[in-house]
């Protein structure tokens, strides 16, 4: 079974090839540099960059998989793409590329939920889909645009238990980094700073939101902003005032502690309430070392993460979702590009 996949939901342009369970190539172009000066992703620029890079990335993925272009009928058994959730213009680029590739190779087209991709990324080990997930399990997706808890009962069988009501966890990292004058993307910047922290930092709230499995991170971001205003003055941001490095590191650590504790506690509570012993964590924020350590320290649960290379957006995880769907024989037409997919199941 040979699958070609595309990923263009946000600011990574990616194409990947899988042969059986082996990942043959996973070409990724990150637009981070393009968006850095705006401290966040600018949708129109993202769409244009996808358009410019997708032929290059496709060629590179095909070359690395030793399947030189041009595409011929019979090259692939399926062509997959991220159908959403994501930026509308960005999604369309991936869809159109996938459609053209499917037409040329005479293969069916499979639209994949991007967040399912983040979950299944946990199955890769040394370039193979070698560690199948065991169901049922509790899924936490933590990315720049989403923070969701799912009850995963099998491949394609996901029930959303809760999601963020405002900012996603990754978005909170990005916005806090911006307030502190740290570079985009904020997650890695904040984590790096936090690792340097010495001594006690400010106490930020833990937005546990009892009684619901939903999340809320905008209040935590606001708490950081209030703290900075109290230290530097209300117009600190406009004036470009910044904390001294040692204090900035402590603020990063305090913020990260709060975000991590909230994610771990809410996820383990949800798992307990459903009697689930297995947890899988996916998405860009799952690369965070403090989050991995806190989940690792949980007693009574088996917690899975993806290898770091597959935490952020990539087409390999999309190819793998398509593979699982073909293996299950449950292929259904799901081609509509959907910027706000509410339900992630097949
Ligand atoms: O999954 P992803 O690559 O893209 C989306 O689907 O959104 O996630 C990107 C997000 C960004 O908000 C980024 O700041 C965050 O993941 N992130 C991290 C870390 N690495 C990336 N957050 C915390 N710690 C990290 N090490
Ligand atoms: Zn993502």
mmCIF file of C-alpha atoms and ligand atoms in Angstrom:
data_model
loop_
_atom_site.group_PDB
_atom_site.id
_atom_site.type_symbol
_atom_site.label_atom_id
_atom_site.label_comp_id
_atom_site.label_asym_id
_atom_site.label_seq_id
_atom_site.Cartn_x
_atom_site.Cartn_y
_atom_site.Cartn_z
ATOM 1 C CA UNK A 1 0.000 0.000 0.000
ATOM 2 C CA UNK A 2 1.563 3.330 -1.086
ATOM 3 C CA UNK A 3 0.180 6.631 0.140
ATOM 4 C CA UNK A 4 1.043 10.216 -0.730
ATOM 5 C CA UNK A 5 -0.134 12.861 1.769
ATOM 6 C CA UNK A 6 -0.267 16.636 2.055
ATOM 7 C CA UNK A 7 -0.442 18.907 5.101
ATOM 8 C CA UNK A 8 -1.203 22.640 4.765
ATOM 9 C CA UNK A 9 -3.486 23.589 7.661
ATOM 10 C CA UNK A 10 -1.413 26.389 9.160
ATOM 11 C CA UNK A 11 2.226 27.403 8.690
ATOM 12 C CA UNK A 12 3.925 24.173 7.607
ATOM 13 C CA UNK A 13 3.848 22.978 4.014
ATOM 14 C CA UNK A 14 4.462 19.249 4.005
ATOM 15 C CA UNK A 15 4.241 16.187 1.768
ATOM 16 C CA UNK A 16 5.000 12.607 2.770
ATOM 17 C CA UNK A 17 5.131 9.145 1.261
ATOM 18 C CA UNK A 18 4.384 5.915 3.123
ATOM 19 C CA UNK A 19 4.919 2.430 1.773
ATOM 20 C CA UNK A 20 3.152 -0.088 3.946
ATOM 21 C CA UNK A 21 3.955 0.938 7.505
ATOM 22 C CA UNK A 22 7.239 2.499 6.568
ATOM 23 C CA UNK A 23 7.583 6.236 6.181
ATOM 24 C CA UNK A 24 9.597 6.795 3.008
ATOM 25 C CA UNK A 25 9.740 10.591 3.145
ATOM 26 C CA UNK A 26 8.348 13.520 5.088
ATOM 27 C CA UNK A 27 9.326 16.850 3.535
ATOM 28 C CA UNK A 28 8.388 19.863 5.679
ATOM 29 C CA UNK A 29 8.805 23.551 4.919
ATOM 30 C CA UNK A 30 8.169 25.719 7.963
ATOM 31 C CA UNK A 31 7.005 29.303 7.436
ATOM 32 C CA UNK A 32 8.134 30.376 10.920
ATOM 33 C CA UNK A 33 10.567 32.989 9.585
ATOM 34 C CA UNK A 34 7.871 34.551 7.444
ATOM 35 C CA UNK A 35 5.475 35.025 10.369
ATOM 36 C CA UNK A 36 8.031 35.847 13.066
ATOM 37 C CA UNK A 37 7.947 39.605 12.620
ATOM 38 C CA UNK A 38 4.166 39.542 13.247
ATOM 39 C CA UNK A 39 4.542 37.255 16.317
ATOM 40 C CA UNK A 40 1.870 34.961 14.881
ATOM 41 C CA UNK A 41 0.585 33.394 11.688
ATOM 42 C CA UNK A 42 -0.798 35.836 9.090
ATOM 43 C CA UNK A 43 -3.368 33.758 7.145
ATOM 44 C CA UNK A 44 -2.989 35.443 3.759
ATOM 45 C CA UNK A 45 0.802 35.180 3.855
ATOM 46 C CA UNK A 46 0.480 31.532 4.899
ATOM 47 C CA UNK A 47 -1.743 30.713 1.886
ATOM 48 C CA UNK A 48 0.658 32.389 -0.540
ATOM 49 C CA UNK A 49 3.666 30.607 0.965
ATOM 50 C CA UNK A 50 1.885 27.228 0.699
ATOM 51 C CA UNK A 51 1.152 27.965 -2.938
ATOM 52 C CA UNK A 52 4.782 28.816 -3.614
ATOM 53 C CA UNK A 53 6.288 25.896 -1.708
ATOM 54 C CA UNK A 54 3.961 23.010 -2.376
ATOM 55 C CA UNK A 55 5.468 21.995 -5.748
ATOM 56 C CA UNK A 56 8.980 22.094 -4.244
ATOM 57 C CA UNK A 57 7.952 20.076 -1.199
ATOM 58 C CA UNK A 58 6.063 17.535 -3.295
ATOM 59 C CA UNK A 59 9.053 17.049 -5.566
ATOM 60 C CA UNK A 60 11.311 16.665 -2.555
ATOM 61 C CA UNK A 61 9.015 14.090 -0.899
ATOM 62 C CA UNK A 62 8.782 12.090 -4.129
ATOM 63 C CA UNK A 63 12.528 12.244 -4.705
ATOM 64 C CA UNK A 64 13.371 11.118 -1.197
ATOM 65 C CA UNK A 65 10.924 8.249 -1.570
ATOM 66 C CA UNK A 66 12.807 7.319 -4.786
ATOM 67 C CA UNK A 67 9.689 7.793 -6.774
ATOM 68 C CA UNK A 68 10.824 10.507 -9.101
ATOM 69 C CA UNK A 69 8.250 12.776 -10.662
ATOM 70 C CA UNK A 70 6.309 12.887 -12.902
ATOM 71 C CA UNK A 71 3.504 10.998 -11.205
ATOM 72 C CA UNK A 72 2.135 8.118 -13.218
ATOM 73 C CA UNK A 73 -1.011 6.035 -12.922
ATOM 74 C CA UNK A 74 -0.493 3.319 -10.333
ATOM 75 C CA UNK A 75 2.176 5.165 -8.309
ATOM 76 C CA UNK A 76 -0.086 5.452 -5.250
ATOM 77 C CA UNK A 77 -2.994 3.553 -3.757
ATOM 78 C CA UNK A 78 -4.343 6.708 -2.136
ATOM 79 C CA UNK A 79 -3.636 10.420 -1.884
ATOM 80 C CA UNK A 80 -4.495 12.052 1.449
ATOM 81 C CA UNK A 81 -4.708 15.632 2.620
ATOM 82 C CA UNK A 82 -5.578 17.544 5.802
ATOM 83 C CA UNK A 83 -9.164 18.640 5.271
ATOM 84 C CA UNK A 84 -9.355 20.707 8.486
ATOM 85 C CA UNK A 85 -9.494 22.230 10.961
ATOM 86 C CA UNK A 86 -7.194 24.957 9.705
ATOM 87 C CA UNK A 87 -6.897 28.246 7.853
ATOM 88 C CA UNK A 88 -9.359 28.259 4.930
ATOM 89 C CA UNK A 89 -6.938 29.539 2.265
ATOM 90 C CA UNK A 90 -4.159 27.237 3.444
ATOM 91 C CA UNK A 91 -6.464 24.200 3.417
ATOM 92 C CA UNK A 92 -7.478 24.857 -0.170
ATOM 93 C CA UNK A 93 -3.881 24.704 -1.376
ATOM 94 C CA UNK A 94 -3.415 21.212 0.103
ATOM 95 C CA UNK A 95 -6.742 20.028 -1.247
ATOM 96 C CA UNK A 96 -6.020 21.201 -4.785
ATOM 97 C CA UNK A 97 -2.516 19.700 -4.763
ATOM 98 C CA UNK A 98 -3.899 16.391 -3.496
ATOM 99 C CA UNK A 99 -6.633 16.388 -6.092
ATOM 100 C CA UNK A 100 -4.146 16.934 -8.919
ATOM 101 C CA UNK A 101 -1.830 14.206 -7.581
ATOM 102 C CA UNK A 102 -4.745 11.798 -7.179
ATOM 103 C CA UNK A 103 -5.878 12.460 -10.725
ATOM 104 C CA UNK A 104 -2.383 11.870 -12.143
ATOM 105 C CA UNK A 105 -1.806 8.679 -10.187
ATOM 106 C CA UNK A 106 -5.361 7.394 -10.598
ATOM 107 C CA UNK A 107 -5.727 7.011 -6.828
ATOM 108 C CA UNK A 108 -8.651 7.751 -4.512
ATOM 109 C CA UNK A 109 -8.529 10.921 -2.429
ATOM 110 C CA UNK A 110 -8.850 10.767 1.376
ATOM 111 C CA UNK A 111 -9.597 13.854 3.477
ATOM 112 C CA UNK A 112 -8.091 13.505 6.963
ATOM 113 C CA UNK A 113 -8.885 15.372 10.164
ATOM 114 C CA UNK A 114 -5.720 17.251 11.114
ATOM 115 C CA UNK A 115 -6.175 16.637 14.849
ATOM 116 C CA UNK A 116 -6.547 12.899 14.279
ATOM 117 C CA UNK A 117 -3.155 13.218 12.591
ATOM 118 C CA UNK A 118 -1.679 14.606 15.815
ATOM 119 C CA UNK A 119 -3.072 11.622 17.729
ATOM 120 C CA UNK A 120 -1.836 8.971 15.293
ATOM 121 C CA UNK A 121 1.616 10.602 15.133
ATOM 122 C CA UNK A 122 2.183 8.749 18.450
ATOM 123 C CA UNK A 123 2.452 5.516 16.449
ATOM 124 C CA UNK A 124 5.694 6.390 14.650
ATOM 125 C CA UNK A 125 8.912 4.896 15.874
ATOM 126 C CA UNK A 126 12.134 5.282 13.901
ATOM 127 C CA UNK A 127 10.252 6.059 10.715
ATOM 128 C CA UNK A 128 7.742 3.224 10.957
ATOM 129 C CA UNK A 129 4.172 3.019 12.168
ATOM 130 C CA UNK A 130 5.472 0.490 14.636
ATOM 131 C CA UNK A 131 3.555 1.271 17.818
ATOM 132 C CA UNK A 132 -0.190 0.950 17.111
ATOM 133 C CA UNK A 133 -2.383 2.739 19.611
ATOM 134 C CA UNK A 134 -4.368 0.566 21.959
ATOM 135 C CA UNK A 135 -7.963 1.616 22.481
ATOM 136 C CA UNK A 136 -9.913 2.843 24.319
ATOM 137 C CA UNK A 137 -7.841 5.798 25.386
ATOM 138 C CA UNK A 138 -8.097 9.398 26.476
ATOM 139 C CA UNK A 139 -6.634 11.806 23.922
ATOM 140 C CA UNK A 140 -5.304 15.279 24.637
ATOM 141 C CA UNK A 141 -4.633 17.411 21.564
ATOM 142 C CA UNK A 142 -2.610 20.522 22.400
ATOM 143 C CA UNK A 143 -1.652 22.692 19.463
ATOM 144 C CA UNK A 144 -1.513 26.318 18.411
ATOM 145 C CA UNK A 145 -5.175 26.365 17.428
ATOM 146 C CA UNK A 146 -6.728 23.586 19.535
ATOM 147 C CA UNK A 147 -6.896 22.143 23.003
ATOM 148 C CA UNK A 148 -9.243 19.155 23.079
ATOM 149 C CA UNK A 149 -9.974 16.045 25.100
ATOM 150 C CA UNK A 150 -11.366 13.040 23.234
ATOM 151 C CA UNK A 151 -12.598 9.640 24.229
ATOM 152 C CA UNK A 152 -10.958 7.561 21.479
ATOM 153 C CA UNK A 153 -12.721 4.204 21.189
ATOM 154 C CA UNK A 154 -10.973 2.984 18.045
ATOM 155 C CA UNK A 155 -9.510 4.366 14.823
ATOM 156 C CA UNK A 156 -11.926 6.987 13.518
ATOM 157 C CA UNK A 157 -14.184 6.663 16.559
ATOM 158 C CA UNK A 158 -13.605 9.801 18.612
ATOM 159 C CA UNK A 159 -15.981 11.615 20.936
ATOM 160 C CA UNK A 160 -15.061 15.157 21.916
ATOM 161 C CA UNK A 161 -15.301 15.512 25.708
ATOM 162 C CA UNK A 162 -14.101 19.080 26.019
ATOM 163 C CA UNK A 163 -12.219 21.814 24.225
ATOM 164 C CA UNK A 164 -10.951 25.278 24.934
ATOM 165 C CA UNK A 165 -13.550 28.005 25.221
ATOM 166 C CA UNK A 166 -11.074 30.708 24.239
ATOM 167 C CA UNK A 167 -7.322 30.441 23.606
ATOM 168 C CA UNK A 168 -5.638 27.151 22.781
ATOM 169 C CA UNK A 169 -2.725 26.120 25.008
ATOM 170 C CA UNK A 170 -0.188 26.796 22.246
ATOM 171 C CA UNK A 171 -1.796 30.152 21.547
ATOM 172 C CA UNK A 172 -1.354 31.069 25.223
ATOM 173 C CA UNK A 173 2.360 30.174 24.982
ATOM 174 C CA UNK A 174 2.620 32.276 21.805
ATOM 175 C CA UNK A 175 0.827 35.291 23.300
ATOM 176 C CA UNK A 176 2.750 35.203 26.575
ATOM 177 C CA UNK A 177 5.996 35.048 24.590
ATOM 178 C CA UNK A 178 4.865 38.084 22.621
ATOM 179 C CA UNK A 179 4.114 40.017 25.833
ATOM 180 C CA UNK A 180 7.579 39.146 27.094
ATOM 181 C CA UNK A 181 9.299 40.109 23.843
ATOM 182 C CA UNK A 182 10.310 36.511 23.036
ATOM 183 C CA UNK A 183 10.354 35.204 19.450
ATOM 184 C CA UNK A 184 7.556 33.280 17.695
ATOM 185 C CA UNK A 185 6.684 30.445 18.073
ATOM 186 C CA UNK A 186 6.308 31.119 21.764
ATOM 187 C CA UNK A 187 6.214 27.529 23.015
ATOM 188 C CA UNK A 188 9.874 26.673 22.456
ATOM 189 C CA UNK A 189 10.958 30.212 23.510
ATOM 190 C CA UNK A 190 9.045 30.067 26.790
ATOM 191 C CA UNK A 191 10.274 26.533 27.514
ATOM 192 C CA UNK A 192 13.887 27.585 26.942
ATOM 193 C CA UNK A 193 13.528 30.609 29.227
ATOM 194 C CA UNK A 194 11.731 28.571 31.919
ATOM 195 C CA UNK A 195 14.630 26.122 32.028
ATOM 196 C CA UNK A 196 16.903 28.995 33.070
ATOM 197 C CA UNK A 197 14.662 30.149 35.946
ATOM 198 C CA UNK A 198 16.131 30.321 39.458
ATOM 199 C CA UNK A 199 14.094 31.099 42.565
ATOM 200 C CA UNK A 200 10.391 31.585 43.002
ATOM 201 C CA UNK A 201 8.355 33.414 40.386
ATOM 202 C CA UNK A 202 4.861 34.931 40.551
ATOM 203 C CA UNK A 203 1.872 32.707 41.313
ATOM 204 C CA UNK A 204 -0.439 32.520 38.328
ATOM 205 C CA UNK A 205 -3.918 30.976 38.517
ATOM 206 C CA UNK A 206 -4.651 27.389 37.423
ATOM 207 C CA UNK A 207 -7.741 27.563 35.186
ATOM 208 C CA UNK A 208 -9.166 24.182 36.231
ATOM 209 C CA UNK A 209 -12.816 25.028 35.423
ATOM 210 C CA UNK A 210 -14.340 22.395 37.720
ATOM 211 C CA UNK A 211 -17.430 20.576 36.501
ATOM 212 C CA UNK A 212 -16.505 20.633 32.825
ATOM 213 C CA UNK A 213 -13.886 19.028 30.614
ATOM 214 C CA UNK A 214 -13.518 22.301 28.704
ATOM 215 C CA UNK A 215 -10.424 24.476 29.026
ATOM 216 C CA UNK A 216 -9.817 28.211 29.205
ATOM 217 C CA UNK A 217 -6.362 29.759 28.825
ATOM 218 C CA UNK A 218 -7.120 33.398 28.088
ATOM 219 C CA UNK A 219 -7.387 34.292 31.789
ATOM 220 C CA UNK A 220 -3.937 32.870 32.438
ATOM 221 C CA UNK A 221 -2.535 34.990 29.608
ATOM 222 C CA UNK A 222 -4.307 38.032 31.077
ATOM 223 C CA UNK A 223 -2.817 37.268 34.514
ATOM 224 C CA UNK A 224 0.659 37.388 32.963
ATOM 225 C CA UNK A 225 -0.227 40.665 31.272
ATOM 226 C CA UNK A 226 -1.490 42.178 34.586
ATOM 227 C CA UNK A 227 1.679 41.051 36.326
ATOM 228 C CA UNK A 228 3.812 42.736 33.656
ATOM 229 C CA UNK A 229 1.708 45.906 33.912
ATOM 230 C CA UNK A 230 2.214 45.967 37.690
ATOM 231 C CA UNK A 231 5.988 45.538 37.286
ATOM 232 C CA UNK A 232 6.588 47.787 34.282
ATOM 233 C CA UNK A 233 3.587 50.125 34.078
ATOM 234 C CA UNK A 234 0.249 49.834 32.263
ATOM 235 C CA UNK A 235 1.618 50.877 28.867
ATOM 236 C CA UNK A 236 4.636 48.541 29.015
ATOM 237 C CA UNK A 237 3.790 46.836 25.757
ATOM 238 C CA UNK A 238 3.341 50.020 23.760
ATOM 239 C CA UNK A 239 6.556 51.434 25.172
ATOM 240 C CA UNK A 240 8.428 48.192 24.461
ATOM 241 C CA UNK A 241 9.436 47.789 28.130
ATOM 242 C CA UNK A 242 10.782 44.355 29.042
ATOM 243 C CA UNK A 243 11.625 42.462 32.223
ATOM 244 C CA UNK A 244 15.231 41.739 33.149
ATOM 245 C CA UNK A 245 16.276 38.267 31.907
ATOM 246 C CA UNK A 246 16.254 36.590 35.360
ATOM 247 C CA UNK A 247 12.750 37.816 36.174
ATOM 248 C CA UNK A 248 11.537 36.996 32.664
ATOM 249 C CA UNK A 249 12.760 33.418 33.097
ATOM 250 C CA UNK A 250 10.816 33.113 36.376
ATOM 251 C CA UNK A 251 7.641 34.417 34.716
ATOM 252 C CA UNK A 252 8.049 31.850 31.933
ATOM 253 C CA UNK A 253 8.483 29.081 34.496
ATOM 254 C CA UNK A 254 5.422 30.190 36.500
ATOM 255 C CA UNK A 255 3.283 30.405 33.362
ATOM 256 C CA UNK A 256 4.491 27.037 32.075
ATOM 257 C CA UNK A 257 3.899 25.399 35.476
ATOM 258 C CA UNK A 258 0.337 26.667 35.478
ATOM 259 C CA UNK A 259 -0.407 25.566 31.895
ATOM 260 C CA UNK A 260 1.185 22.144 32.429
ATOM 261 C CA UNK A 261 -0.527 21.475 35.757
ATOM 262 C CA UNK A 262 -3.894 22.460 34.294
ATOM 263 C CA UNK A 263 -3.484 20.211 31.241
ATOM 264 C CA UNK A 264 -2.242 17.221 33.223
ATOM 265 C CA UNK A 265 -4.831 17.495 35.984
ATOM 266 C CA UNK A 266 -7.806 17.958 33.672
ATOM 267 C CA UNK A 267 -6.662 15.126 31.398
ATOM 268 C CA UNK A 268 -6.089 12.671 34.241
ATOM 269 C CA UNK A 269 -9.415 13.610 35.844
ATOM 270 C CA UNK A 270 -11.205 12.990 32.554
ATOM 271 C CA UNK A 271 -9.442 9.630 32.122
ATOM 272 C CA UNK A 272 -10.344 8.610 35.656
ATOM 273 C CA UNK A 273 -13.976 9.614 35.232
ATOM 274 C CA UNK A 274 -14.223 7.360 32.157
ATOM 275 C CA UNK A 275 -12.210 4.523 33.703
ATOM 276 C CA UNK A 276 -9.474 4.857 31.072
ATOM 277 C CA UNK A 277 -5.911 3.836 31.862
ATOM 278 C CA UNK A 278 -4.323 4.951 28.609
ATOM 279 C CA UNK A 279 -3.611 8.529 27.575
ATOM 280 C CA UNK A 280 -2.147 9.815 24.293
ATOM 281 C CA UNK A 281 -0.960 13.397 23.891
ATOM 282 C CA UNK A 282 -0.453 15.045 20.490
ATOM 283 C CA UNK A 283 0.107 18.441 18.856
ATOM 284 C CA UNK A 284 2.858 21.054 18.912
ATOM 285 C CA UNK A 285 2.676 21.716 22.666
ATOM 286 C CA UNK A 286 3.274 18.011 23.328
ATOM 287 C CA UNK A 287 6.938 18.679 22.478
ATOM 288 C CA UNK A 288 7.203 20.553 25.784
ATOM 289 C CA UNK A 289 9.603 18.793 28.160
ATOM 290 C CA UNK A 290 7.825 19.920 31.342
ATOM 291 C CA UNK A 291 4.503 18.602 30.019
ATOM 292 C CA UNK A 292 6.100 15.278 29.092
ATOM 293 C CA UNK A 293 7.730 14.992 32.510
ATOM 294 C CA UNK A 294 4.495 15.807 34.366
ATOM 295 C CA UNK A 295 2.518 13.228 32.387
ATOM 296 C CA UNK A 296 5.343 10.751 32.850
ATOM 297 C CA UNK A 297 5.091 11.176 36.617
ATOM 298 C CA UNK A 298 1.357 10.330 36.672
ATOM 299 C CA UNK A 299 0.726 7.111 38.498
ATOM 300 C CA UNK A 300 -1.705 4.499 37.217
ATOM 301 C CA UNK A 301 -1.685 5.623 33.573
ATOM 302 C CA UNK A 302 0.186 4.598 30.473
ATOM 303 C CA UNK A 303 0.922 7.863 28.661
ATOM 304 C CA UNK A 304 1.995 8.036 25.017
ATOM 305 C CA UNK A 305 3.607 10.934 23.146
ATOM 306 C CA UNK A 306 4.849 11.114 19.603
ATOM 307 C CA UNK A 307 8.549 11.358 18.875
ATOM 308 C CA UNK A 308 9.450 15.055 18.931
ATOM 309 C CA UNK A 309 9.965 15.208 15.171
ATOM 310 C CA UNK A 310 6.262 14.429 14.675
ATOM 311 C CA UNK A 311 4.756 16.744 17.326
ATOM 312 C CA UNK A 312 4.453 19.752 15.039
ATOM 313 C CA UNK A 313 2.551 19.738 11.766
ATOM 314 C CA UNK A 314 3.702 17.211 9.160
ATOM 315 C CA UNK A 315 2.232 15.157 6.345
ATOM 316 C CA UNK A 316 3.558 11.839 7.698
ATOM 317 C CA UNK A 317 0.801 11.774 10.316
ATOM 318 C CA UNK A 318 -1.788 12.465 7.600
ATOM 319 C CA UNK A 319 -0.483 9.562 5.517
ATOM 320 C CA UNK A 320 -0.723 7.321 8.565
ATOM 321 C CA UNK A 321 -4.372 8.279 9.192
ATOM 322 C CA UNK A 322 -5.150 7.395 5.585
ATOM 323 C CA UNK A 323 -3.333 4.070 5.971
ATOM 324 C CA UNK A 324 -5.344 3.171 9.089
ATOM 325 C CA UNK A 325 -8.534 4.079 7.315
ATOM 326 C CA UNK A 326 -7.695 1.924 4.287
ATOM 327 C CA UNK A 327 -6.637 -0.975 6.536
ATOM 328 C CA UNK A 328 -9.930 -0.746 8.385
ATOM 329 C CA UNK A 329 -11.788 -0.846 5.080
ATOM 330 C CA UNK A 330 -13.816 2.061 6.344
ATOM 331 C CA UNK A 331 -12.993 4.496 3.607
ATOM 332 C CA UNK A 332 -15.739 7.048 3.246
ATOM 333 C CA UNK A 333 -15.874 10.142 1.130
ATOM 334 C CA UNK A 334 -14.757 12.973 3.407
ATOM 335 C CA UNK A 335 -13.370 15.416 0.942
ATOM 336 C CA UNK A 336 -14.985 18.663 1.912
ATOM 337 C CA UNK A 337 -12.457 21.232 3.048
ATOM 338 C CA UNK A 338 -13.744 22.171 6.476
ATOM 339 C CA UNK A 339 -11.987 25.014 8.344
ATOM 340 C CA UNK A 340 -13.891 24.289 11.574
ATOM 341 C CA UNK A 341 -14.429 20.566 11.782
ATOM 342 C CA UNK A 342 -16.519 20.133 14.894
ATOM 343 C CA UNK A 343 -16.418 16.336 15.128
ATOM 344 C CA UNK A 344 -13.190 14.516 14.338
ATOM 345 C CA UNK A 345 -14.474 11.002 13.541
ATOM 346 C CA UNK A 346 -14.449 9.313 10.104
HETATM 347 O O1 LIG B 1 0.526 21.380 16.189
HETATM 348 P P1 LIG B 1 1.219 22.609 15.799
HETATM 349 O O2 LIG B 1 2.561 22.502 15.112
HETATM 350 O O3 LIG B 1 0.344 23.494 14.874
HETATM 351 C C1 LIG B 1 -1.040 23.589 15.046
HETATM 352 O O4 LIG B 1 -1.750 22.643 14.609
HETATM 353 O O5 LIG B 1 -1.450 24.600 15.655
HETATM 354 O O6 LIG B 1 1.378 23.484 17.131
HETATM 355 C C2 LIG B 1 2.014 24.711 17.149
HETATM 356 C C3 LIG B 1 1.982 25.235 18.568
HETATM 357 C C4 LIG B 1 2.483 26.670 18.700
HETATM 358 O O7 LIG B 1 1.544 27.402 19.457
HETATM 359 C C5 LIG B 1 3.792 26.503 19.448
HETATM 360 O O8 LIG B 1 4.132 27.613 20.259
HETATM 361 C C6 LIG B 1 3.506 25.277 20.282
HETATM 362 O O9 LIG B 1 2.785 24.433 19.423
HETATM 363 N N1 LIG B 1 4.736 24.611 20.723
HETATM 364 C C7 LIG B 1 5.105 24.478 22.021
HETATM 365 C C8 LIG B 1 6.389 23.874 22.011
HETATM 366 N N2 LIG B 1 6.737 23.638 20.708
HETATM 367 C C9 LIG B 1 5.716 24.108 19.934
HETATM 368 N N3 LIG B 1 4.478 24.830 23.155
HETATM 369 C C10 LIG B 1 5.124 24.583 24.317
HETATM 370 N N4 LIG B 1 6.358 24.029 24.402
HETATM 371 C C11 LIG B 1 7.018 23.647 23.275
HETATM 372 N N5 LIG B 1 8.223 23.097 23.353
HETATM 373 ZN ZN1 LIG B 2 -1.348 20.893 14.167
#
